[in-house]
GROMACS .gro file of N, CA, C and O in nm:
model
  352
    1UNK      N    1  10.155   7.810   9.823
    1UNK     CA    2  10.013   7.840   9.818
    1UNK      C    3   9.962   7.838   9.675
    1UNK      O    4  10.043   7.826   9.582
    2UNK      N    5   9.803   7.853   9.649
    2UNK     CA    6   9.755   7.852   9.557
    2UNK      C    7   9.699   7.995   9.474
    2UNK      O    8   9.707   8.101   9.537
    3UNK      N    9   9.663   7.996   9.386
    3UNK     CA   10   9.581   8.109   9.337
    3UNK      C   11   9.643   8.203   9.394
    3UNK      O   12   9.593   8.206   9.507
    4UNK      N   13   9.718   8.278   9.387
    4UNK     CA   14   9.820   8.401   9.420
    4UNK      C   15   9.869   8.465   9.341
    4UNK      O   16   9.962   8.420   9.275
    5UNK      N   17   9.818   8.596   9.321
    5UNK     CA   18   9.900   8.683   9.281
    5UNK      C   19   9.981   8.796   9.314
    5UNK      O   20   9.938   8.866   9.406
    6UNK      N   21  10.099   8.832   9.253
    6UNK     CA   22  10.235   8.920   9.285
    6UNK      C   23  10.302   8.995   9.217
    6UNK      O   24  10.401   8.953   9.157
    7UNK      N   25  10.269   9.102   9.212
    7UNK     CA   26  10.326   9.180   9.115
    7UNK      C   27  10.411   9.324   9.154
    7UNK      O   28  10.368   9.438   9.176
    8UNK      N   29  10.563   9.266   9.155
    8UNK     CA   30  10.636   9.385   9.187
    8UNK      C   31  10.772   9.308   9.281
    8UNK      O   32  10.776   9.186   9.301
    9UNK      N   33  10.846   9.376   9.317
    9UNK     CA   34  10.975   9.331   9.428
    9UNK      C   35  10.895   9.316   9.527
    9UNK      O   36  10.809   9.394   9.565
   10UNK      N   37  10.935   9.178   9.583
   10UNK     CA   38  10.924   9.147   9.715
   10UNK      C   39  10.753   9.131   9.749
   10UNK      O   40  10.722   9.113   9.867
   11UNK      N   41  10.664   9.136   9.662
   11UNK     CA   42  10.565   9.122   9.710
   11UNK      C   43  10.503   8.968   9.731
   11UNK      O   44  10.491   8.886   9.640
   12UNK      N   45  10.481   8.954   9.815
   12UNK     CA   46  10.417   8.820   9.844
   12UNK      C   47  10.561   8.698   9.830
   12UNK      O   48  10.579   8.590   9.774
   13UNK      N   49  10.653   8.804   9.928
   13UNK     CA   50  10.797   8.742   9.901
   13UNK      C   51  10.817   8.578  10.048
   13UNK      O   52  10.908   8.495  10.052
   14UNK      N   53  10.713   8.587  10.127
   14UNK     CA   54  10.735   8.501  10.219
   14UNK      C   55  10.609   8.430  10.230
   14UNK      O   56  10.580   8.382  10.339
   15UNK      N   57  10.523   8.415  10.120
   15UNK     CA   58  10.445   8.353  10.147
   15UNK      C   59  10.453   8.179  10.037
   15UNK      O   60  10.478   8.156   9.919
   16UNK      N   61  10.419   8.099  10.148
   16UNK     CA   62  10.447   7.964  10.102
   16UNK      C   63  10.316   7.846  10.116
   16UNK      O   64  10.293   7.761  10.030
   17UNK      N   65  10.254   7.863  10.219
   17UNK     CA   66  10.127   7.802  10.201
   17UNK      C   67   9.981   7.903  10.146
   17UNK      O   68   9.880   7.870  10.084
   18UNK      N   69  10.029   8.036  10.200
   18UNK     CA   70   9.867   8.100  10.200
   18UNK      C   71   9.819   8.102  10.038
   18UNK      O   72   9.866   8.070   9.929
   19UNK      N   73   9.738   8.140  10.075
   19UNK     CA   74   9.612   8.094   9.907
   19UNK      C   75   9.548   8.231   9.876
   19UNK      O   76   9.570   8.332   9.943
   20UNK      N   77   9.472   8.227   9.775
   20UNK     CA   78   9.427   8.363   9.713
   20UNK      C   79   9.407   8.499   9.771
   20UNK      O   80   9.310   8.560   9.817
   21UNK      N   81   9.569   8.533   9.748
   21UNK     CA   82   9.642   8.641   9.807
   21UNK      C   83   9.627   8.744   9.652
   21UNK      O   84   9.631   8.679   9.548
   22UNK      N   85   9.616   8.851   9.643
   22UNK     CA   86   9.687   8.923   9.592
   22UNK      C   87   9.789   9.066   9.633
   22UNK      O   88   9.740   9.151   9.708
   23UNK      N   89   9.889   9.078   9.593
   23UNK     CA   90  10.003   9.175   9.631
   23UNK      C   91  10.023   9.222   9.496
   23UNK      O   92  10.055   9.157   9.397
   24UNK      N   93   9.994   9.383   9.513
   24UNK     CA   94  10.062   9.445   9.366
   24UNK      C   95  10.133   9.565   9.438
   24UNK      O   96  10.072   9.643   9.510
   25UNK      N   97  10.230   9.569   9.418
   25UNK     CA   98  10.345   9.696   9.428
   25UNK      C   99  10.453   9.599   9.549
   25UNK      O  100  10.444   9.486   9.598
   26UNK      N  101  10.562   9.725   9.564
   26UNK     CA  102  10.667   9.718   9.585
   26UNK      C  103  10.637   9.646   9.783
   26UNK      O  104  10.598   9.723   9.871
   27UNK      N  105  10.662   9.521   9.804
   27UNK     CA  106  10.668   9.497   9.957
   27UNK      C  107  10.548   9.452   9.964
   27UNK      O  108  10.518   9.382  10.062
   28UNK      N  109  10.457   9.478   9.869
   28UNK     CA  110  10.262   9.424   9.939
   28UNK      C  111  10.222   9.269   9.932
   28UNK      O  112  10.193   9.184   9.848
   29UNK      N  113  10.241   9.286  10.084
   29UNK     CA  114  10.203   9.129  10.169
   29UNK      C  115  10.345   9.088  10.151
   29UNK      O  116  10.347   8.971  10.112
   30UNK      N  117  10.470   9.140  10.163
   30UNK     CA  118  10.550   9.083  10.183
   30UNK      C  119  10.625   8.978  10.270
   30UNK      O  120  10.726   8.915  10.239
   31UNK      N  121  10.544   8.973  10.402
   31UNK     CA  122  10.554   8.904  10.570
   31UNK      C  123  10.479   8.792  10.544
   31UNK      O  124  10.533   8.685  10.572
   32UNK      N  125  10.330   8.787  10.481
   32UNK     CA  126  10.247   8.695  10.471
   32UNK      C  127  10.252   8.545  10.448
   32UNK      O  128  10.308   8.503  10.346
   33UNK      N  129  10.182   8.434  10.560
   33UNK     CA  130  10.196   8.322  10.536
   33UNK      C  131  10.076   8.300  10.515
   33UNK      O  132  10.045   8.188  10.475
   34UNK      N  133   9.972   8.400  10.537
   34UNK     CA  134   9.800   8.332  10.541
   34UNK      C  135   9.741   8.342  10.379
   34UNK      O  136   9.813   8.352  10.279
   35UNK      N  137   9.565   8.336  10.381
   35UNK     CA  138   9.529   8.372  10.261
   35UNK      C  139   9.421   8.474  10.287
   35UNK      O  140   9.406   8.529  10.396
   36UNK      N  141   9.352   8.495  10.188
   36UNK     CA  142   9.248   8.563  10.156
   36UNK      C  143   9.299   8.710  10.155
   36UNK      O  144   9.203   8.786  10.167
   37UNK      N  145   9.405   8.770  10.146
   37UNK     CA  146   9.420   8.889  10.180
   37UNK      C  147   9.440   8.948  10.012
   37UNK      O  148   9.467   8.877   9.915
   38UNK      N  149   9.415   9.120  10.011
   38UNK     CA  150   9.456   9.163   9.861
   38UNK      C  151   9.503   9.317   9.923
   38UNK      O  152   9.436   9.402   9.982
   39UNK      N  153   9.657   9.316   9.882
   39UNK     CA  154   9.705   9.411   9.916
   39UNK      C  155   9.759   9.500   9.777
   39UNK      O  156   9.840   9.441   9.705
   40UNK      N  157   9.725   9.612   9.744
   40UNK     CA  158   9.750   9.711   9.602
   40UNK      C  159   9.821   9.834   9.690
   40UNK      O  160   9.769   9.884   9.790
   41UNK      N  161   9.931   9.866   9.642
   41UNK     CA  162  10.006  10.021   9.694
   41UNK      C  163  10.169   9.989   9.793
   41UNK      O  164  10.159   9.921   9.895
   42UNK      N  165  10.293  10.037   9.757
   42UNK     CA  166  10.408  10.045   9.848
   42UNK      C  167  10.384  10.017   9.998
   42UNK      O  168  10.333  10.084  10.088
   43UNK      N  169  10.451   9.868   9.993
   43UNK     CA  170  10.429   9.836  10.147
   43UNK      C  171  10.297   9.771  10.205
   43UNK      O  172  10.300   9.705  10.309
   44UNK      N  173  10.194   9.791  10.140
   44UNK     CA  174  10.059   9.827  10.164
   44UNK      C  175  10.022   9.614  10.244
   44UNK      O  176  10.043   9.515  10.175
   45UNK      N  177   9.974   9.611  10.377
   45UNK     CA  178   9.991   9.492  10.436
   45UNK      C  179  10.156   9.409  10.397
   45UNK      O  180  10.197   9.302  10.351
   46UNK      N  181  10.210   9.538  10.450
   46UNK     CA  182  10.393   9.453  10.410
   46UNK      C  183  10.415   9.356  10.585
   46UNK      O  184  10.475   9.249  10.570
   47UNK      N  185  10.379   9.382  10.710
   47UNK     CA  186  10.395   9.303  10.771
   47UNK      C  187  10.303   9.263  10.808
   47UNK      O  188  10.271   9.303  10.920
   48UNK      N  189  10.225   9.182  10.751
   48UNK     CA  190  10.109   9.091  10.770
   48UNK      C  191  10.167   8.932  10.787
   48UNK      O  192  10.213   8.884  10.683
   49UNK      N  193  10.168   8.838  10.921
   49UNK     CA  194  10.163   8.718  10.896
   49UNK      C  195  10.057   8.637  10.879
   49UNK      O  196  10.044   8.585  10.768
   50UNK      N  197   9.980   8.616  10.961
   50UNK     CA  198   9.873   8.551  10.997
   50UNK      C  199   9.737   8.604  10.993
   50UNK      O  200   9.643   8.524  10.991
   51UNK      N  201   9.710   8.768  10.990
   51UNK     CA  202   9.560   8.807  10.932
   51UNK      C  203   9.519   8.723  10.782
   51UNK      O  204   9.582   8.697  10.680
   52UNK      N  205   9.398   8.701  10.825
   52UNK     CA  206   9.274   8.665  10.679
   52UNK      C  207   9.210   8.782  10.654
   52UNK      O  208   9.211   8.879  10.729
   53UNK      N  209   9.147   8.774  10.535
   53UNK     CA  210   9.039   8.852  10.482
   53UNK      C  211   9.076   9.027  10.537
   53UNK      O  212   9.020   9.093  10.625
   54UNK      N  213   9.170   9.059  10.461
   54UNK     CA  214   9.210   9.142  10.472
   54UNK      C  215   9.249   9.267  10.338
   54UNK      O  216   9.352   9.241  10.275
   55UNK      N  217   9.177   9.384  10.300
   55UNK     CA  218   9.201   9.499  10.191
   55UNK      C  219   9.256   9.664  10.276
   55UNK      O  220   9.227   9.734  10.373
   56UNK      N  221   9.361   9.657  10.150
   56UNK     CA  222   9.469   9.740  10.188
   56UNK      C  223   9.492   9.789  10.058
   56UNK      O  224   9.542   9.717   9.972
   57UNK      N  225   9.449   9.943  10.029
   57UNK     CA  226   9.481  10.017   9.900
   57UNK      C  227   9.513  10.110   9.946
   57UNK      O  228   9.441  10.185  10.012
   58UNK      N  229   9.635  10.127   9.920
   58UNK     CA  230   9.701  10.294   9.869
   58UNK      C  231   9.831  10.259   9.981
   58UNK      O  232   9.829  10.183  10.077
   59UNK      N  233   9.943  10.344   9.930
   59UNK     CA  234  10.057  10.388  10.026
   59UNK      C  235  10.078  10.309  10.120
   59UNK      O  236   9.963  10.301  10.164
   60UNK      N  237  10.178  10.204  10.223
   60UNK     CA  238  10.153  10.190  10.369
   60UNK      C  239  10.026  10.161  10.428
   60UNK      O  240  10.020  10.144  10.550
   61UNK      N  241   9.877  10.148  10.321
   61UNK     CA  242   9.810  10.130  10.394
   61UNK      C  243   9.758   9.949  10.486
   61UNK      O  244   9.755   9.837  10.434
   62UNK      N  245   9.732   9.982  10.606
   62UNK     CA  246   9.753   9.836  10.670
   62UNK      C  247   9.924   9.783  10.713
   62UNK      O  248   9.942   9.680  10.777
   63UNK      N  249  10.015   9.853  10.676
   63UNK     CA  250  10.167   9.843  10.691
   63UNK      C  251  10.202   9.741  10.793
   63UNK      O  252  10.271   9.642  10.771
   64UNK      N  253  10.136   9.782  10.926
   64UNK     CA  254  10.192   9.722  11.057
   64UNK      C  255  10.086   9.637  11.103
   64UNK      O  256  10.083   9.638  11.226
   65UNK      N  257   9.981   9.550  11.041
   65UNK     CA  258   9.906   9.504  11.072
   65UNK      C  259   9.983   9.339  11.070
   65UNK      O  260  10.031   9.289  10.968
   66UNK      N  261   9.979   9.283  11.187
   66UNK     CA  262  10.063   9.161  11.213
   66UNK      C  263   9.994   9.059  11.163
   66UNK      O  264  10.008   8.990  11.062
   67UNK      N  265   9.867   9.065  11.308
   67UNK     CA  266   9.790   8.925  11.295
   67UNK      C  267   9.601   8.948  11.268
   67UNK      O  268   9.508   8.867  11.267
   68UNK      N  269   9.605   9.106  11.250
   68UNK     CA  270   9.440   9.141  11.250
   68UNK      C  271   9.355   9.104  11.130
   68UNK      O  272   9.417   9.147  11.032
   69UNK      N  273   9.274   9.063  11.101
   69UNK     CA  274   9.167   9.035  11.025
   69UNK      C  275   9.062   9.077  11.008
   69UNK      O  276   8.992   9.123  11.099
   70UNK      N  277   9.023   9.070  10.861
   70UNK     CA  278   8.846   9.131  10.866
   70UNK      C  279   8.865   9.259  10.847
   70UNK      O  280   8.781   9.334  10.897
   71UNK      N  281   8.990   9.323  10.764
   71UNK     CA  282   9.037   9.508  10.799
   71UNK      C  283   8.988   9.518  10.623
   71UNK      O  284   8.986   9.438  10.530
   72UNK      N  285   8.952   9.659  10.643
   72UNK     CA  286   8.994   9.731  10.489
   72UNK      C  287   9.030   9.875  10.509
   72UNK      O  288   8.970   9.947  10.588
   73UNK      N  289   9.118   9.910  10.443
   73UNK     CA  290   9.176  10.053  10.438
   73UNK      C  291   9.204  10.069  10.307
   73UNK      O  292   9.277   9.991  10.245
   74UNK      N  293   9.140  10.187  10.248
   74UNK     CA  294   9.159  10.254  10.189
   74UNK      C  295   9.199  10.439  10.192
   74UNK      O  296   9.140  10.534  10.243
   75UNK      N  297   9.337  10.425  10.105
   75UNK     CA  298   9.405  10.516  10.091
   75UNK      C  299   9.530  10.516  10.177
   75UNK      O  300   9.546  10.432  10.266
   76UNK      N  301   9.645  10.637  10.141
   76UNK     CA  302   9.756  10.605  10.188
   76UNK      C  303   9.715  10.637  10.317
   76UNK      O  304   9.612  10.696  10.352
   77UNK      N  305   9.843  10.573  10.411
   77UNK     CA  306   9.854  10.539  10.516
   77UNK      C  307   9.706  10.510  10.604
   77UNK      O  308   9.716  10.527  10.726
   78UNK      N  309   9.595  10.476  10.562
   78UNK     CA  310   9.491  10.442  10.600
   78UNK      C  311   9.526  10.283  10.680
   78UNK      O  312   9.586  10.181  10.645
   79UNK      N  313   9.442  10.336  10.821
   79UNK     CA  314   9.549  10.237  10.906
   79UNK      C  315   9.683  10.153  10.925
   79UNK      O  316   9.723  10.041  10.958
   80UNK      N  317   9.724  10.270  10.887
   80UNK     CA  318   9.858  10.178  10.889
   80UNK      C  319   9.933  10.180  11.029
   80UNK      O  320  10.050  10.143  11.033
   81UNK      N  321   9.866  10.224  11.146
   81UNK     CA  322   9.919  10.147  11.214
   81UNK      C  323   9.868  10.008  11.341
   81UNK      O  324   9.917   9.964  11.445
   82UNK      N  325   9.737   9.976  11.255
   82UNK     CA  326   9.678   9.899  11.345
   82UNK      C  327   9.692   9.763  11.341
   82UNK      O  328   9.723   9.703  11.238
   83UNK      N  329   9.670   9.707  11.451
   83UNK     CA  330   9.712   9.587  11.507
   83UNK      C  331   9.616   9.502  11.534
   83UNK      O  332   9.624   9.401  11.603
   84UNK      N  333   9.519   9.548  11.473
   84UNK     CA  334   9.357   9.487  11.533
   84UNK      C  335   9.290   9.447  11.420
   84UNK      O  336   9.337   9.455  11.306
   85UNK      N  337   9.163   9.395  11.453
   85UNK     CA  338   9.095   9.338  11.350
   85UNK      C  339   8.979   9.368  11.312
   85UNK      O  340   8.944   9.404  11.424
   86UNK      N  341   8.877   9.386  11.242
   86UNK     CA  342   8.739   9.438  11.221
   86UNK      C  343   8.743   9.597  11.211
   86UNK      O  344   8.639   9.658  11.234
   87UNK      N  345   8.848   9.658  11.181
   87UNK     CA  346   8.879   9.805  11.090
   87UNK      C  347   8.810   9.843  10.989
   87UNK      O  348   8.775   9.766  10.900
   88UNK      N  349   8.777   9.996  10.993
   88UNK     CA  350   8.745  10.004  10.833
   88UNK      C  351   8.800  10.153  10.849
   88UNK      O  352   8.805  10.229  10.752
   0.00000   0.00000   0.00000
């Protein structure tokens, strides 16, 4: 992918086509093949494949979000366990 940034172990460790991603900390967007997503905080959108347009700050937040889109969470564990899309 393009325009991506990664900062930390494992972040943005499986992503190969998706595009202006950012992942800062340990695991954030680690699952990810899509783009548009910006994940800041441990874990924070760590199993994300296929959601777009997706913000995730603090702790775990967004963690278990697979394929949902259109989410923002802020703070730890702020949705972290949803599976859906159009969250706030």
């Amino acid at each position: 992918g393009t325009n991506n940034i990664a900062v930390g172990p494992s972040a943005l460790a499986s992503n190969i086509v998706g595009n202006n991603n950012t992942a800062i900390g340990v695991s954030a967007l680690a699952a990810t093949t899509s783009s548009d997503n910006t994940a800041i905080g441990f874990q924070a959108l760590q199993s994300n494949t296929t959601g777009i347009n997706n913000i995730a700050v603090g702790s775990n937040a967004l963690a278990a979000n697979l394929i949902g889109s259109d989410n923002t969470a802020l703070g730890a564990n702020a949705l972290a366990i949803n599976i859906a899309s159009n969250n706030t």
